[in-house]
C-alpha atoms as an extended CHARMM CRD file, in Angstrom:
* protein
*
       148  EXT
         1         1  UNK       CA              5.9380000000      -16.4300000000      -18.5040000000  PROA      1               0.0000000000
         2         2  UNK       CA              4.8130000000      -19.9720000000      -17.9950000000  PROA      2               0.0000000000
         3         3  UNK       CA              3.0510000000      -21.2290000000      -21.1300000000  PROA      3               0.0000000000
         4         4  UNK       CA              0.8660000000      -23.5380000000      -19.0410000000  PROA      4               0.0000000000
         5         5  UNK       CA             -0.7360000000      -20.5360000000      -17.3360000000  PROA      5               0.0000000000
         6         6  UNK       CA             -1.2150000000      -18.6040000000      -20.5690000000  PROA      6               0.0000000000
         7         7  UNK       CA             -2.7570000000      -21.3350000000      -22.7360000000  PROA      7               0.0000000000
         8         8  UNK       CA             -6.3190000000      -20.0720000000      -22.6170000000  PROA      8               0.0000000000
         9         9  UNK       CA             -5.6680000000      -16.3490000000      -22.2710000000  PROA      9               0.0000000000
        10        10  UNK       CA             -6.4380000000      -13.8420000000      -24.9970000000  PROA      10              0.0000000000
        11        11  UNK       CA             -3.4590000000      -12.1190000000      -26.6170000000  PROA      11              0.0000000000
        12        12  UNK       CA             -4.2020000000       -8.6880000000      -25.0920000000  PROA      12              0.0000000000
        13        13  UNK       CA             -4.1180000000      -10.1420000000      -21.5490000000  PROA      13              0.0000000000
        14        14  UNK       CA             -1.0470000000      -12.2330000000      -22.3080000000  PROA      14              0.0000000000
        15        15  UNK       CA              0.7730000000       -9.1070000000      -23.5340000000  PROA      15              0.0000000000
        16        16  UNK       CA              0.0120000000       -7.1610000000      -20.3450000000  PROA      16              0.0000000000
        17        17  UNK       CA              1.0000000000      -10.0620000000      -18.0880000000  PROA      17              0.0000000000
        18        18  UNK       CA              4.2780000000      -10.3660000000      -19.9810000000  PROA      18              0.0000000000
        19        19  UNK       CA              4.9110000000       -6.6420000000      -19.4990000000  PROA      19              0.0000000000
        20        20  UNK       CA              4.3540000000       -6.9220000000      -15.7490000000  PROA      20              0.0000000000
        21        21  UNK       CA              6.5450000000      -10.0250000000      -15.6140000000  PROA      21              0.0000000000
        22        22  UNK       CA              9.3640000000       -8.2030000000      -17.4050000000  PROA      22              0.0000000000
        23        23  UNK       CA              9.1180000000       -5.2750000000      -14.9940000000  PROA      23              0.0000000000
        24        24  UNK       CA              9.1760000000       -7.4930000000      -11.8830000000  PROA      24              0.0000000000
        25        25  UNK       CA             11.7670000000      -10.0160000000      -13.1310000000  PROA      25              0.0000000000
        26        26  UNK       CA             14.8270000000       -8.4500000000      -11.3790000000  PROA      26              0.0000000000
        27        27  UNK       CA             13.0750000000       -8.4430000000       -8.0030000000  PROA      27              0.0000000000
        28        28  UNK       CA             11.8650000000      -12.0000000000       -8.5970000000  PROA      28              0.0000000000
        29        29  UNK       CA             15.4180000000      -13.1670000000       -9.2350000000  PROA      29              0.0000000000
        30        30  UNK       CA             16.6420000000      -11.3970000000       -6.1040000000  PROA      30              0.0000000000
        31        31  UNK       CA             13.8830000000      -12.8930000000       -3.9680000000  PROA      31              0.0000000000
        32        32  UNK       CA             14.5400000000      -16.3670000000       -5.3650000000  PROA      32              0.0000000000
        33        33  UNK       CA             18.2610000000      -16.1000000000       -4.6090000000  PROA      33              0.0000000000
        34        34  UNK       CA             17.5760000000      -14.9870000000       -1.0640000000  PROA      34              0.0000000000
        35        35  UNK       CA             15.1870000000      -17.8870000000       -0.4940000000  PROA      35              0.0000000000
        36        36  UNK       CA             17.5980000000      -20.3320000000       -2.1220000000  PROA      36              0.0000000000
        37        37  UNK       CA             20.2250000000      -19.3800000000        0.4380000000  PROA      37              0.0000000000
        38        38  UNK       CA             17.9220000000      -18.7780000000        3.4230000000  PROA      38              0.0000000000
        39        39  UNK       CA             15.9540000000      -22.0330000000        3.5510000000  PROA      39              0.0000000000
        40        40  UNK       CA             18.9300000000      -24.4370000000        3.4880000000  PROA      40              0.0000000000
        41        41  UNK       CA             20.9470000000      -22.3220000000        5.9230000000  PROA      41              0.0000000000
        42        42  UNK       CA             18.0080000000      -22.2190000000        8.3320000000  PROA      42              0.0000000000
        43        43  UNK       CA             17.4560000000      -25.9490000000        8.0750000000  PROA      43              0.0000000000
        44        44  UNK       CA             21.1370000000      -26.7820000000        8.5460000000  PROA      44              0.0000000000
        45        45  UNK       CA             21.6910000000      -24.3510000000       11.3910000000  PROA      45              0.0000000000
        46        46  UNK       CA             18.5760000000      -25.2650000000       13.3810000000  PROA      46              0.0000000000
        47        47  UNK       CA             19.1260000000      -28.9760000000       12.9310000000  PROA      47              0.0000000000
        48        48  UNK       CA             22.7430000000      -28.7520000000       14.0480000000  PROA      48              0.0000000000
        49        49  UNK       CA             21.9490000000      -26.3900000000       16.9200000000  PROA      49              0.0000000000
        50        50  UNK       CA             19.3440000000      -28.7650000000       18.2920000000  PROA      50              0.0000000000
        51        51  UNK       CA             21.6210000000      -31.7770000000       17.8790000000  PROA      51              0.0000000000
        52        52  UNK       CA             24.5510000000      -30.0090000000       19.5330000000  PROA      52              0.0000000000
        53        53  UNK       CA             22.4380000000      -28.8470000000       22.4440000000  PROA      53              0.0000000000
        54        54  UNK       CA             20.8670000000      -32.2760000000       22.9830000000  PROA      54              0.0000000000
        55        55  UNK       CA             24.0140000000      -34.3250000000       22.5170000000  PROA      55              0.0000000000
        56        56  UNK       CA             26.7550000000      -31.9890000000       23.7070000000  PROA      56              0.0000000000
        57        57  UNK       CA             25.0980000000      -29.4730000000       25.9590000000  PROA      57              0.0000000000
        58        58  UNK       CA             26.6300000000      -26.1230000000       26.9110000000  PROA      58              0.0000000000
        59        59  UNK       CA             30.2590000000      -27.1520000000       27.3740000000  PROA      59              0.0000000000
        60        60  UNK       CA             33.1840000000      -25.0660000000       26.1000000000  PROA      60              0.0000000000
        61        61  UNK       CA             34.0530000000      -27.5130000000       23.3210000000  PROA      61              0.0000000000
        62        62  UNK       CA             30.7380000000      -26.8680000000       21.5770000000  PROA      62              0.0000000000
        63        63  UNK       CA             30.5650000000      -23.0670000000       22.0430000000  PROA      63              0.0000000000
        64        64  UNK       CA             32.3630000000      -22.2720000000       18.7880000000  PROA      64              0.0000000000
        65        65  UNK       CA             30.0630000000      -24.5530000000       16.7860000000  PROA      65              0.0000000000
        66        66  UNK       CA             26.9810000000      -23.2480000000       18.5990000000  PROA      66              0.0000000000
        67        67  UNK       CA             28.0400000000      -19.6980000000       17.7630000000  PROA      67              0.0000000000
        68        68  UNK       CA             28.6730000000      -20.5150000000       14.1070000000  PROA      68              0.0000000000
        69        69  UNK       CA             25.3540000000      -22.2930000000       13.6800000000  PROA      69              0.0000000000
        70        70  UNK       CA             23.5510000000      -19.4790000000       15.5010000000  PROA      70              0.0000000000
        71        71  UNK       CA             25.1860000000      -16.9620000000       13.1600000000  PROA      71              0.0000000000
        72        72  UNK       CA             24.2310000000      -19.1150000000       10.1680000000  PROA      72              0.0000000000
        73        73  UNK       CA             20.6300000000      -19.2110000000       11.4130000000  PROA      73              0.0000000000
        74        74  UNK       CA             20.5890000000      -15.4390000000       11.9280000000  PROA      74              0.0000000000
        75        75  UNK       CA             21.8060000000      -14.8640000000        8.3820000000  PROA      75              0.0000000000
        76        76  UNK       CA             19.1540000000      -17.2870000000        7.1040000000  PROA      76              0.0000000000
        77        77  UNK       CA             16.4070000000      -15.4640000000        8.9860000000  PROA      77              0.0000000000
        78        78  UNK       CA             17.6600000000      -12.0970000000        7.7250000000  PROA      78              0.0000000000
        79        79  UNK       CA             17.6890000000      -13.3310000000        4.1240000000  PROA      79              0.0000000000
        80        80  UNK       CA             14.2090000000      -14.8120000000        4.5250000000  PROA      80              0.0000000000
        81        81  UNK       CA             12.8550000000      -11.4960000000        5.8460000000  PROA      81              0.0000000000
        82        82  UNK       CA             14.5860000000       -9.6220000000        3.0430000000  PROA      82              0.0000000000
        83        83  UNK       CA             12.9390000000      -11.9960000000        0.5700000000  PROA      83              0.0000000000
        84        84  UNK       CA              9.5350000000      -11.1320000000        2.0410000000  PROA      84              0.0000000000
        85        85  UNK       CA             10.3910000000       -7.4320000000        1.7650000000  PROA      85              0.0000000000
        86        86  UNK       CA             11.3600000000       -7.8620000000       -1.9000000000  PROA      86              0.0000000000
        87        87  UNK       CA              8.0610000000       -9.6790000000       -2.5660000000  PROA      87              0.0000000000
        88        88  UNK       CA              6.1370000000       -6.7240000000       -1.1200000000  PROA      88              0.0000000000
        89        89  UNK       CA              8.2080000000       -4.4380000000       -3.3240000000  PROA      89              0.0000000000
        90        90  UNK       CA              7.2870000000       -6.5770000000       -6.3500000000  PROA      90              0.0000000000
        91        91  UNK       CA              3.6000000000       -6.2980000000       -5.5080000000  PROA      91              0.0000000000
        92        92  UNK       CA              3.9260000000       -2.5300000000       -5.1270000000  PROA      92              0.0000000000
        93        93  UNK       CA              5.7330000000       -2.1690000000       -8.4630000000  PROA      93              0.0000000000
        94        94  UNK       CA              3.1410000000       -4.2670000000      -10.2780000000  PROA      94              0.0000000000
        95        95  UNK       CA              0.2400000000       -2.3570000000       -8.6950000000  PROA      95              0.0000000000
        96        96  UNK       CA              1.8400000000        0.9420000000       -9.7260000000  PROA      96              0.0000000000
        97        97  UNK       CA              2.2170000000       -0.3500000000      -13.2780000000  PROA      97              0.0000000000
        98        98  UNK       CA             -1.3840000000       -1.5690000000      -13.3290000000  PROA      98              0.0000000000
        99        99  UNK       CA             -2.6890000000        1.8020000000      -12.1300000000  PROA      99              0.0000000000
       100       100  UNK       CA             -0.4950000000        3.6260000000      -14.6280000000  PROA      100             0.0000000000
       101       101  UNK       CA             -1.7190000000        1.3490000000      -17.4240000000  PROA      101             0.0000000000
       102       102  UNK       CA             -5.3530000000        1.9580000000      -16.4890000000  PROA      102             0.0000000000
       103       103  UNK       CA             -4.8360000000        5.7190000000      -16.4190000000  PROA      103             0.0000000000
       104       104  UNK       CA             -3.1860000000        5.6540000000      -19.8750000000  PROA      104             0.0000000000
       105       105  UNK       CA             -6.1040000000        3.8630000000      -21.4950000000  PROA      105             0.0000000000
       106       106  UNK       CA             -7.5480000000        5.7750000000      -24.4340000000  PROA      106             0.0000000000
       107       107  UNK       CA            -10.6250000000        3.5810000000      -24.8630000000  PROA      107             0.0000000000
       108       108  UNK       CA            -12.1180000000        3.9900000000      -21.3860000000  PROA      108             0.0000000000
       109       109  UNK       CA            -13.7630000000        7.0920000000      -19.9940000000  PROA      109             0.0000000000
       110       110  UNK       CA            -12.3380000000        8.8100000000      -16.9160000000  PROA      110             0.0000000000
       111       111  UNK       CA            -15.1420000000        7.6610000000      -14.6440000000  PROA      111             0.0000000000
       112       112  UNK       CA            -14.5430000000        3.9890000000      -15.4430000000  PROA      112             0.0000000000
       113       113  UNK       CA            -10.7770000000        4.3870000000      -15.0760000000  PROA      113             0.0000000000
       114       114  UNK       CA            -11.2060000000        6.0690000000      -11.6890000000  PROA      114             0.0000000000
       115       115  UNK       CA            -13.5420000000        3.2870000000      -10.5440000000  PROA      115             0.0000000000
       116       116  UNK       CA            -11.0200000000        0.6090000000      -11.5070000000  PROA      116             0.0000000000
       117       117  UNK       CA             -8.1830000000        2.4720000000       -9.7720000000  PROA      117             0.0000000000
       118       118  UNK       CA            -10.3360000000        2.9830000000       -6.6790000000  PROA      118             0.0000000000
       119       119  UNK       CA            -11.1930000000       -0.7460000000       -6.5970000000  PROA      119             0.0000000000
       120       120  UNK       CA             -7.5360000000       -1.7250000000       -6.9340000000  PROA      120             0.0000000000
       121       121  UNK       CA             -6.4900000000        0.5990000000       -4.1290000000  PROA      121             0.0000000000
       122       122  UNK       CA             -9.3560000000       -0.5000000000       -1.8870000000  PROA      122             0.0000000000
       123       123  UNK       CA             -8.7650000000       -4.2310000000       -2.4110000000  PROA      123             0.0000000000
       124       124  UNK       CA             -5.1230000000       -4.7740000000       -3.4290000000  PROA      124             0.0000000000
       125       125  UNK       CA             -5.4040000000       -8.5530000000       -3.0580000000  PROA      125             0.0000000000
       126       126  UNK       CA             -7.9670000000       -8.5940000000       -5.8610000000  PROA      126             0.0000000000
       127       127  UNK       CA             -6.0860000000       -5.9730000000       -7.8950000000  PROA      127             0.0000000000
       128       128  UNK       CA             -4.8840000000       -8.3800000000      -10.5370000000  PROA      128             0.0000000000
       129       129  UNK       CA             -8.3940000000       -9.7660000000      -11.0570000000  PROA      129             0.0000000000
       130       130  UNK       CA             -9.7070000000       -6.2130000000      -11.3440000000  PROA      130             0.0000000000
       131       131  UNK       CA             -6.9830000000       -5.4670000000      -13.8860000000  PROA      131             0.0000000000
       132       132  UNK       CA             -7.9880000000       -8.4870000000      -15.9740000000  PROA      132             0.0000000000
       133       133  UNK       CA            -11.5970000000       -7.2840000000      -15.8790000000  PROA      133             0.0000000000
       134       134  UNK       CA            -10.4210000000       -3.8460000000      -16.9840000000  PROA      134             0.0000000000
       135       135  UNK       CA             -8.4170000000       -5.3150000000      -19.8700000000  PROA      135             0.0000000000
       136       136  UNK       CA            -11.3970000000       -7.3530000000      -21.0180000000  PROA      136             0.0000000000
       137       137  UNK       CA            -13.7250000000       -4.3570000000      -20.9130000000  PROA      137             0.0000000000
       138       138  UNK       CA            -11.1520000000       -2.1900000000      -22.6790000000  PROA      138             0.0000000000
       139       139  UNK       CA            -10.7800000000       -4.7680000000      -25.4550000000  PROA      139             0.0000000000
       140       140  UNK       CA            -14.5500000000       -5.0030000000      -25.8480000000  PROA      140             0.0000000000
       141       141  UNK       CA            -14.7560000000       -1.2330000000      -26.2160000000  PROA      141             0.0000000000
       142       142  UNK       CA            -11.9270000000       -1.2970000000      -28.7690000000  PROA      142             0.0000000000
       143       143  UNK       CA            -13.7990000000       -3.9270000000      -30.7560000000  PROA      143             0.0000000000
       144       144  UNK       CA            -16.9980000000       -1.8380000000      -30.7090000000  PROA      144             0.0000000000
       145       145  UNK       CA            -15.0950000000        1.2330000000      -31.8960000000  PROA      145             0.0000000000
       146       146  UNK       CA            -13.4680000000       -0.7780000000      -34.7060000000  PROA      146             0.0000000000
       147       147  UNK       CA            -16.8730000000       -2.0880000000      -35.8380000000  PROA      147             0.0000000000
       148       148  UNK       CA            -18.3050000000        1.4240000000      -36.2350000000  PROA      148             0.0000000000
């Protein structure tokens, strides 16, 4: 993971973030590849389509090029949508891992674990923040147990 983001994080949080990153890495690569192909193909196809339509119009000489650029644009749009689908899949995989990690905790009681899981499911956009709060509380409880 990016060292800049992890400079001020405790080791227990850094470890969990690295685990999630390792789990999601294949989907991240796939999404990045799709976007790397989709954005340039969309830009090239739309630019050329507009130029051909403005300059050349709908004559038979330009139909082949119009068709090719339209096909290129369609492939770009399809890859862009697939990239969005893969991103949703990444979020789902990371949320499943977070919930599984919370449920496996040995230092938290069942009520607290259920509350964290319920909060993550109710507000998935804040799920990662909730997970960081959980990790902090879990570490504090571990420290208290070690002191006794």
